[in-house]
Amino acid sequence: MINFHYARANDVTDAVRQIGGDANAKFVAGGTNLIDLMKMDVERPTTVIDITRLPLKQIERTPDGGLRIGALVRNTDLAYHPLVEERYPVLASAIMAGASQQLRNMASTGGNLLQRTRCAYFYDTATPCNKRKPGSGCSAIDGQNRMHAILGGSDACIATHPSDMCVALAVLEARVHVASESGDRVIPFADFHRLPGKTPQRDTDLDGGEIITAVELPPKGFAANYTYLKIRDRLSYAFALVSVAVGLELDGDTIKEGRFALGGVAHKPWRDQQAEAALRGRPAKAATFARAADALLRDAKGYAHNTFKIDLARRCIVRALTQAARGTPQSQSSKKIV
Amino acid sequence: MTNIRADASSPFHEPTRRETVAAGGVLPVAAGSSSGAAAVPSIRSTAPEMVSVSLTVNGRTHAVVLDTRTTLLDLLREKLDLTGTKKGCDQGQCGACTVIIDGRRVNSCLTFAVMYDGAQVTTIEGLANNGALHPLQQAFIEHDAFQCGYCTPGQICSAVGLIAEGRAKTADDIRELMSGNLCRCGAYTNIIAAIEEVMRRP
C-alpha cells in the first residue's frame, strides 16, 4: 500500500470540498472493499478522506410513503431495520445473502453501490485489465472467465458487479441522492451503474467530485410476493454465479406487475423491460416464467468457462418467480431451495 | 532485488516502496504535492504520515502514534502486543482477525486504526473475567471446537457478537451467521455445538 494522507470530513459540504480539490483522493466509510484494494495496490489514493462522522446514518420515512436510507447506514442496520424487514423484505434478504456478518457490520449503504468487481484480473496487477489500467487489454475474455458476464459485456471488459444489495435496489427502483460542490442530483437506480463499453474503468455515473448521501426507496416494496435467490459455489459467503431478485404484484393468479433483476451476470444489476412485459397480465405459472426468462436471456453470450450460466440463469429466473408467486421466498439461513 | 511485477528497466515500471528505500529513499518530491492536484504524486518517496490515535482495548486506553496505513489488526499485534487476534488472509475472507468494536464484530484487517480513534475494542484477551473464562471460551474447550486453534480467537469473538445480535434461533442460523469465520481444520460441527449451548442458556 502506498503512503497516504488521512483527512476527516465534518459534513457533506466539507467532504465534497475536500474531494473536489484532489483528483487522487478517495472517500472511505466501511472500508471493506477500498482497504482490500489498497493493500493489493489496485486503488492508490494519496489522500483518504474519512466520511464516517458525516450525519448520514438515519433511515427515515419520506413524505410519499417511501424510505430514505442515509449513505452511512451499515448493511446489518439496514437489513435488520423493522421497516425494511416489513415493507422491503427483498432488500433485507439480498443484504443477508451477501458477504459475512463482520463485513455487513462495517460496510455502508453508499459503499455497497460503489463496490468494484471481484474479477481476479482486476485484482492481479501483474495482468492486463482495462478496468484497472485503461487500454492494457482484458485478460478475462480469453482467460479464466467462469465468474464473468453473460450479458452487456464488451470487447474491453466482461466483469460483473458483485453486489447482492444492488440487485434488490434495482427491483425496488431506488433513487440515488448525490451531492457535489456544483449541487445535488438524484440518479435513478437503472442509470447509476454503467455497462463497460469502451470505458470499463468507470463503474458508475458518478463523477469524481460527487458523494452519495442517501438511497431512497419508493413506496412499493412487494412485501407479499418477493424472493432473493442466490446460487454460488458454496452455501454462504461467496459471490453469486447467478442471483435473482423478484417483486410481484398479483391479482389472484394474474401478474399485475412483475419485476426481476439478475446479479452475477453483468456489469450492473440486470433488468429487462421486454422480459418484464412478458409477465404483465399473464397467469403466474411456469410457462409464463420461462417465456420471461427466455426474453431476458435472448442476447446472452457465454465465454469459454461460463456458458453454463445461461441455462443456470434461466432455471434461477423460473425458480425465483415461482418462489415469489407462491409467497415462499428463499430463506437465507436454511439453504434449501423450494 | 526480486520484482515479479515488472522489469525495473521497463518504461512502465514504477518504483516500489522497497526499491525506493533501497535506493536511499530520495526521489524528487514536487512542492506542495501533498495537497496539489497538478503534480503527479510521488508519494511513494515521501515518509509515511504519522498520526496520533487513542483507543480503548479491553478496558485500557492506549495513546499511540501510527503510520496512517496501520490496520487495527496490526496495531493490536505489533504495537500493543495483543497477539491473540490472528492474521489469516488479511483480506476479510477468513475471520481470524475478528474483534468487537463498539459492540459489533468486525474484521480488524479491513480497518485503518486511525478511523477508530476513541473506539472501544474488545479482543480475545478481554473476554475472561478475573481469570474465569468467558462461557464461550469454556464451551469451545468442552466441545472440542478446535484443532490447531488458529481461527479460534476469531471464532469466539464472532460468536460473542452473534449472541449479542440476538438474531440466531437455530443451528442453521448459527452456521449462516458464522460463515465469515473459516476453520481449515474443519471443526465446524463442534463450533456450532459450542455456540448453540451458550446461546440456549437462560
XYZ file of C-alpha atoms in Angstrom:
540
model
C 0.000 0.000 0.000
C 1.325 3.445 -0.835
C 1.555 6.109 1.838
C -1.478 8.318 2.135
C -2.602 11.445 3.876
C -5.526 10.841 6.226
C -8.216 13.505 6.391
C -11.606 13.719 8.036
C -14.722 15.391 6.713
C -17.104 17.011 9.173
C -20.135 17.407 6.950
C -21.180 16.873 3.347
C -20.077 20.353 2.265
C -16.659 19.769 3.753
C -16.436 16.311 2.154
C -17.195 17.460 -1.387
C -14.909 20.468 -0.990
C -12.053 18.171 0.007
C -12.595 15.620 -2.735
C -13.235 18.311 -5.348
C -9.760 19.681 -4.839
C -7.849 16.424 -5.085
C -8.135 14.031 -8.010
C -6.111 11.427 -6.123
C -8.325 11.386 -3.029
C -10.853 8.718 -2.082
C -13.619 8.634 0.482
C -13.571 5.803 2.986
C -16.572 4.655 5.028
C -16.803 0.933 5.813
C -13.509 0.359 4.054
C -14.259 -3.305 3.370
C -13.549 -3.015 -0.337
C -11.288 0.042 -0.571
C -8.777 -1.083 2.047
C -8.538 -4.512 0.450
C -7.904 -2.905 -2.942
C -5.333 -0.525 -1.448
C -3.471 -3.483 0.035
C -3.423 -5.045 -3.423
C -2.158 -1.764 -4.961
C -5.218 -1.667 -7.216
C -6.503 1.506 -5.565
C -3.752 4.025 -4.864
C -5.268 7.147 -3.323
C -2.763 9.643 -1.959
C -5.422 11.092 0.338
C -8.073 9.112 2.151
C -10.987 11.160 3.421
C -12.795 9.526 6.330
C -16.514 10.273 5.989
C -17.715 8.061 8.842
C -18.517 11.090 11.004
C -20.934 12.593 8.482
C -24.586 12.770 9.635
C -25.829 10.229 7.062
C -26.800 7.392 9.375
C -30.582 7.744 9.521
C -33.367 5.681 7.990
C -36.384 7.951 7.610
C -39.845 7.763 6.102
C -40.331 10.043 3.112
C -43.495 12.144 2.603
C -44.614 9.915 -0.302
C -44.564 6.797 1.867
C -41.108 5.582 0.892
C -37.900 5.327 2.849
C -34.734 7.378 2.768
C -31.613 5.478 3.766
C -28.568 7.533 4.741
C -25.437 6.592 2.812
C -23.597 5.610 6.001
C -26.221 3.187 7.301
C -24.402 -0.090 7.857
C -25.582 -3.125 5.910
C -26.720 -5.024 9.023
C -28.574 -1.990 10.391
C -30.397 -1.684 7.079
C -31.252 -5.382 6.772
C -32.496 -5.536 10.372
C -34.451 -2.276 10.331
C -38.110 -3.030 11.180
C -39.451 -1.003 8.261
C -37.110 -2.711 5.804
C -37.932 -6.183 7.110
C -41.640 -5.434 6.975
C -42.004 -3.423 3.786
C -38.915 -4.213 1.699
C -38.040 -7.798 2.613
C -36.387 -8.397 -0.768
C -33.794 -5.801 0.225
C -33.258 -7.327 3.678
C -32.930 -10.771 2.112
C -30.444 -9.657 -0.550
C -28.255 -7.933 2.034
C -28.184 -11.041 4.221
C -27.215 -13.120 1.186
C -24.006 -11.137 0.728
C -20.626 -11.152 2.483
C -20.376 -12.112 6.172
C -21.812 -10.580 9.309
C -18.472 -8.969 10.164
C -18.356 -7.278 6.761
C -22.028 -6.296 6.861
C -21.360 -4.719 10.274
C -18.788 -2.452 8.654
C -19.986 -1.889 5.097
C -22.061 1.190 4.298
C -25.036 1.623 2.002
C -23.221 4.048 -0.272
C -20.115 1.904 -0.342
C -22.107 -1.147 -1.369
C -23.161 0.696 -4.526
C -19.530 1.559 -5.243
C -18.025 -1.909 -4.842
C -15.541 -2.764 -7.544
C -15.689 -6.014 -9.471
C -14.167 -9.168 -7.994
C -12.697 -10.175 -11.372
C -9.397 -11.849 -10.451
C -7.565 -9.989 -13.214
C -8.745 -6.646 -11.860
C -7.119 -7.611 -8.566
C -3.934 -9.019 -10.119
C -1.699 -6.071 -11.018
C 0.609 -8.391 -12.984
C -2.052 -8.891 -15.675
C -3.661 -6.563 -18.209
C -7.057 -5.172 -17.203
C -8.884 -2.342 -18.936
C -10.817 -1.514 -15.799
C -7.693 -1.146 -13.694
C -5.415 0.188 -16.431
C -7.387 1.515 -19.420
C -6.011 0.343 -22.744
C -3.998 -2.535 -21.311
C -6.447 -5.197 -22.520
C -8.862 -7.674 -20.967
C -7.337 -10.848 -19.555
C -10.697 -12.443 -18.817
C -12.138 -12.652 -22.320
C -9.634 -15.357 -23.293
C -8.714 -16.301 -19.731
C -10.449 -17.792 -16.731
C -13.935 -16.362 -17.111
C -16.174 -18.698 -15.149
C -17.432 -15.881 -12.916
C -17.862 -13.367 -15.722
C -20.662 -11.613 -17.568
C -23.076 -13.235 -19.999
C -24.994 -10.022 -20.656
C -23.930 -6.500 -21.527
C -20.210 -7.167 -21.785
C -17.908 -5.536 -24.311
C -14.652 -6.328 -26.076
C -12.980 -4.276 -23.363
C -14.451 -5.901 -20.251
C -16.670 -8.784 -19.142
C -16.506 -8.107 -15.392
C -19.589 -8.426 -13.202
C -20.880 -6.196 -10.436
C -20.517 -8.106 -7.160
C -23.303 -6.623 -5.047
C -26.360 -8.508 -3.818
C -27.969 -5.445 -2.242
C -27.926 -3.612 -5.557
C -29.891 -6.369 -7.282
C -32.752 -5.777 -4.854
C -32.388 -1.995 -5.171
C -32.782 -2.384 -8.943
C -36.090 -4.211 -8.475
C -37.261 -1.585 -5.987
C -36.300 1.210 -8.426
C -34.352 3.054 -5.769
C -33.082 6.570 -6.361
C -29.541 7.556 -5.511
C -29.073 11.004 -3.986
C -25.688 12.561 -4.634
C -24.080 15.868 -3.750
C -21.155 17.813 -5.122
C -19.793 21.338 -4.995
C -21.924 22.179 -8.015
C -25.158 20.969 -6.425
C -27.274 17.923 -5.676
C -28.895 15.462 -8.062
C -30.911 12.265 -7.977
C -29.966 9.296 -10.169
C -32.499 6.553 -10.986
C -31.011 3.212 -9.994
C -31.107 1.873 -13.550
C -28.803 4.714 -14.623
C -26.433 4.572 -11.660
C -24.257 1.651 -12.751
C -22.844 1.636 -16.281
C -22.106 -1.011 -18.855
C -18.402 -1.352 -19.634
C -18.415 -0.281 -23.300
C -15.074 1.234 -24.180
C -14.585 2.785 -20.732
C -14.809 -0.048 -18.196
C -12.746 1.963 -15.726
C -15.965 3.849 -14.992
C -18.327 1.688 -12.956
C -20.985 4.294 -12.267
C -22.488 7.550 -13.394
C -20.820 9.429 -10.508
C -18.096 11.871 -11.284
C -15.045 12.234 -9.081
C -16.368 15.197 -7.124
C -19.637 13.615 -6.046
C -20.670 11.828 -2.868
C -23.668 9.559 -2.298
C -25.764 10.994 0.518
C -28.777 8.683 0.521
C -30.632 5.899 -1.239
C -34.367 6.469 -1.468
C -36.902 3.668 -1.794
C -40.266 4.388 -3.445
C -43.341 3.181 -1.526
C -43.831 -0.046 -3.493
C -41.977 -2.823 -1.668
C -43.533 -6.098 -2.967
C -43.594 -7.437 0.601
C -46.161 -10.163 -0.170
C -44.544 -11.690 -3.248
C -40.784 -11.447 -3.431
C -37.636 -13.508 -3.254
C -33.879 -13.235 -3.480
C -32.406 -16.441 -4.843
C -28.614 -16.641 -4.997
C -26.611 -19.510 -6.468
C -22.921 -19.652 -5.605
C -20.039 -22.092 -5.251
C -20.581 -22.616 -1.533
C -23.631 -22.165 0.635
C -22.596 -18.891 2.184
C -20.023 -16.133 1.944
C -19.321 -16.326 -1.782
C -20.135 -14.090 -4.727
C -23.063 -15.025 -6.931
C -22.749 -17.118 -10.041
C -26.317 -16.033 -10.658
C -28.779 -14.320 -8.364
C -32.338 -13.189 -8.958
C -34.372 -10.602 -7.059
C -38.121 -10.616 -7.711
C -41.031 -8.397 -6.807
C -44.507 -9.373 -7.990
C -47.873 -7.718 -7.664
C -50.615 -10.312 -8.156
C -54.327 -10.094 -8.772
C -55.425 -13.624 -7.962
C -53.252 -15.739 -10.245
C -52.654 -12.940 -12.703
C -49.488 -10.856 -12.635
C -50.363 -7.157 -12.469
C -46.749 -6.095 -12.290
C -43.626 -8.210 -12.261
C -40.087 -7.022 -11.798
C -36.948 -9.113 -11.661
C -33.253 -8.336 -11.730
C -30.213 -10.564 -12.031
C -26.892 -10.362 -10.225
C -23.629 -12.055 -11.177
C -24.345 -11.899 -14.897
C -23.431 -8.357 -15.970
C -21.511 -5.185 -15.195
C -24.624 -3.952 -13.385
C -27.783 -5.427 -11.879
C -29.621 -6.622 -14.986
C -33.249 -5.799 -15.668
C -35.043 -6.090 -18.986
C -38.257 -4.291 -19.917
C -39.145 -6.831 -22.595
C -38.805 -9.710 -20.151
C -40.969 -7.968 -17.573
C -43.561 -7.157 -20.229
C -43.813 -10.925 -20.778
C -45.118 -11.226 -17.216
C -47.672 -8.425 -17.220
C -51.289 -9.564 -17.368
C -50.257 -13.231 -17.636
C -51.007 -16.141 -15.321
C -48.374 -16.697 -12.634
C -47.231 -20.128 -13.809
C -44.120 -21.847 -15.067
C -44.791 -21.317 -18.786
C -45.074 -17.554 -18.247
C -41.898 -17.506 -16.195
C -39.999 -19.497 -18.831
C -41.025 -17.029 -21.537
C -39.830 -14.130 -19.397
C -36.518 -15.916 -18.751
C -36.019 -16.560 -22.460
C -36.733 -12.910 -23.200
C -34.184 -11.685 -20.660
C -31.525 -14.099 -21.911
C -32.165 -13.597 -25.640
C -28.798 -11.859 -26.171
C -26.837 -13.795 -23.553
C -23.334 -14.707 -24.636
C -21.147 -17.303 -22.957
C -17.349 -17.471 -22.927
C -15.057 -20.479 -22.527
C -15.930 -21.202 -18.897
C -19.232 -19.505 -18.177
C -21.682 -20.732 -20.799
C -23.295 -22.817 -18.063
C -24.528 -19.560 -16.541
C -27.037 -19.046 -19.340
C -29.005 -22.169 -18.507
C -28.407 -21.641 -14.782
C -29.853 -18.131 -15.098
C -32.887 -19.444 -16.979
C -33.597 -22.005 -14.253
C -32.976 -19.483 -11.475
C -35.387 -16.997 -13.007
C -38.160 -19.588 -13.261
C -37.499 -20.829 -9.741
C -37.323 -17.329 -8.253
C -40.525 -16.187 -9.972
C -42.197 -19.359 -8.699
C -40.991 -18.699 -5.141
C -42.287 -15.127 -5.296
C -45.655 -16.089 -6.786
C -46.197 -18.741 -4.102
C -45.210 -16.365 -1.311
C -42.402 -18.704 -0.256
C -39.267 -16.570 -0.523
C -35.816 -18.138 -0.359
C -34.506 -18.453 3.205
C -31.001 -17.042 3.591
C -30.458 -19.293 6.603
C -31.720 -22.728 5.666
C -30.274 -23.062 2.173
C -32.885 -25.471 0.931
C -34.283 -24.222 -2.367
C -38.002 -24.806 -2.585
C 16.154 -7.360 -5.977
C 13.289 -9.594 -6.915
C 10.451 -7.907 -8.634
C 7.961 -10.231 -10.238
C 5.646 -7.487 -11.389
C 7.669 -5.654 -13.979
C 11.153 -5.393 -15.318
C 12.753 -2.497 -13.470
C 14.191 -1.216 -16.744
C 10.750 -1.102 -18.376
C 9.372 2.362 -19.135
C 6.163 1.221 -17.442
C 7.892 0.306 -14.262
C 7.105 2.402 -11.230
C 9.472 2.077 -8.313
C 8.098 0.128 -5.424
C 8.491 1.432 -1.916
C 11.066 -1.262 -1.266
C 13.125 -0.153 -4.248
C 12.870 3.457 -3.211
C 14.050 2.611 0.262
C 16.871 0.522 -1.185
C 17.909 3.442 -3.390
C 18.267 5.696 -0.389
C 14.723 6.963 -0.373
C 15.472 10.086 -2.349
C 13.137 10.640 -5.224
C 12.132 14.155 -6.150
C 9.012 15.393 -4.425
C 7.039 18.095 -6.166
C 6.483 21.097 -3.969
C 3.051 21.013 -2.436
C 2.378 17.537 -3.767
C 0.571 16.513 -0.616
C -2.380 18.697 -1.479
C -1.804 19.739 -5.074
C -3.901 18.206 -7.825
C -1.471 19.315 -10.515
C 1.663 17.443 -9.573
C 1.997 13.777 -10.344
C 2.056 12.280 -6.862
C 5.396 10.843 -5.931
C 4.033 9.908 -2.546
C 5.982 6.668 -2.508
C 9.120 8.635 -1.964
C 7.702 10.560 0.962
C 7.809 9.428 4.543
C 4.695 7.734 5.902
C 2.244 10.128 7.520
C 2.163 9.569 11.272
C -0.996 10.243 13.260
C -1.930 10.147 16.929
C -4.670 7.723 17.869
C -6.239 6.927 21.204
C -8.436 3.914 21.663
C -9.551 1.664 24.463
C -8.722 -2.006 24.172
C -10.121 -4.412 26.750
C -10.783 -1.509 29.097
C -7.343 0.028 28.854
C -6.796 3.251 26.926
C -3.790 3.422 24.621
C -2.437 6.576 23.005
C -0.205 5.674 20.077
C 1.396 7.297 17.067
C 0.826 5.344 13.868
C 1.527 5.272 10.155
C -1.883 6.083 8.623
C -1.798 2.718 6.829
C -1.802 0.714 10.061
C -4.771 -1.600 10.376
C -6.351 -2.184 13.749
C -5.114 -5.774 13.430
C -1.503 -4.661 13.061
C -1.880 -2.138 15.873
C -3.130 -4.860 18.205
C -0.481 -7.393 17.280
C 2.581 -5.286 16.544
C 2.224 -2.287 18.868
C 0.046 -3.414 21.755
C 1.411 -6.962 21.881
C -2.094 -8.416 21.844
C -1.290 -11.345 19.598
C -4.420 -13.337 20.413
C -6.090 -11.730 17.408
C -4.756 -13.597 14.384
C -3.805 -12.555 10.884
C -5.049 -15.166 8.453
C -5.813 -13.887 4.964
C -5.507 -10.137 5.731
C -8.310 -9.636 3.176
C -11.516 -10.075 5.157
C -12.091 -13.567 3.856
C -11.220 -15.801 6.835
C -12.391 -14.064 10.022
C -9.312 -14.942 12.104
C -8.885 -11.231 12.884
C -12.430 -10.746 14.213
C -12.661 -8.310 17.131
C -15.527 -6.380 18.648
C -15.564 -2.621 18.075
C -18.193 -0.625 19.941
C -20.220 -3.799 20.414
C -20.070 -5.057 16.817
C -17.951 -7.877 15.450
C -15.764 -6.748 12.551
C -12.689 -7.810 10.564
C -9.822 -5.860 12.110
C -7.690 -6.446 8.995
C -10.002 -4.234 6.914
C -9.836 -1.194 9.148
C -7.463 1.691 9.395
C -6.828 2.112 13.118
C -6.908 5.897 12.743
C -10.576 5.676 11.767
C -11.376 4.185 15.168
C -9.918 6.955 17.284
C -11.907 6.939 20.533
C -13.441 3.497 19.960
C -13.887 0.679 22.465
C -12.294 -2.539 21.244
C -12.625 -5.999 22.764
C -10.266 -8.785 21.727
C -9.973 -12.411 22.792
C -7.686 -11.264 25.628
C -10.511 -9.171 27.061
C -13.199 -11.840 27.362
C -12.143 -13.634 30.531
C -13.389 -12.092 33.759
C -10.952 -12.111 36.694
C -9.375 -15.286 35.430
C -12.679 -17.044 34.751
C -13.053 -18.000 31.118
C -15.865 -16.463 29.106
C -18.697 -19.005 28.712
C -17.873 -19.328 25.011
C -14.206 -19.992 25.753
C -15.235 -22.702 28.201
C -17.757 -24.152 25.757
C -15.151 -24.307 22.960
C -12.938 -26.381 25.265
C -15.746 -28.641 26.394
C -17.000 -29.252 22.868
C -13.505 -29.720 21.416
C -14.345 -26.921 18.989
C -10.858 -26.538 17.546
C -7.831 -28.479 16.455
C -4.943 -26.171 15.590
C -6.623 -23.224 17.303
C -5.532 -20.530 14.860
C -9.060 -19.495 13.920
C -10.372 -19.871 17.479
C -9.943 -16.301 18.806
C -11.801 -15.008 15.752
C -14.452 -17.714 16.066
C -15.046 -16.868 19.718
C -15.152 -13.091 19.213
C -17.506 -13.644 16.299
C -19.733 -15.865 18.439
C -19.798 -13.201 21.169
C -21.058 -10.785 18.530
C -23.566 -13.296 17.203
C -25.118 -13.872 20.613
C -25.250 -10.122 21.298
C -27.050 -9.584 17.974
C -29.771 -11.980 19.123
C -30.739 -12.987 15.597
C -29.741 -16.637 15.563
C -32.508 -19.025 16.616
C -31.488 -22.318 15.014
C -28.316 -24.227 14.210
C -28.843 -23.206 10.569
C -28.884 -19.571 11.667
C -25.659 -20.026 13.625
C -23.983 -21.716 10.684
C -25.022 -18.912 8.332
C -24.148 -16.064 10.691
C -20.760 -17.644 11.475
C -19.901 -18.116 7.797
C -17.387 -15.277 7.977
C -15.119 -17.453 10.136
C -13.315 -20.227 8.311
C -11.811 -23.230 10.105
C -9.459 -25.175 7.901
C -9.280 -28.000 10.440
C -12.993 -28.410 9.839
C -14.174 -28.189 13.446
C -17.433 -26.591 12.347
C -19.755 -29.199 13.867
C -18.285 -28.703 17.319
C -18.069 -24.929 16.905
C -21.802 -24.807 16.176
C -22.489 -27.074 19.167
C -20.434 -24.878 21.496
C -22.175 -21.700 20.375
C -25.603 -23.292 20.471
C -25.088 -24.453 24.023
C -24.109 -20.993 25.256
C -26.839 -19.335 23.196
C -29.522 -21.519 24.770
C -28.523 -20.732 28.334
C -31.098 -18.639 30.167
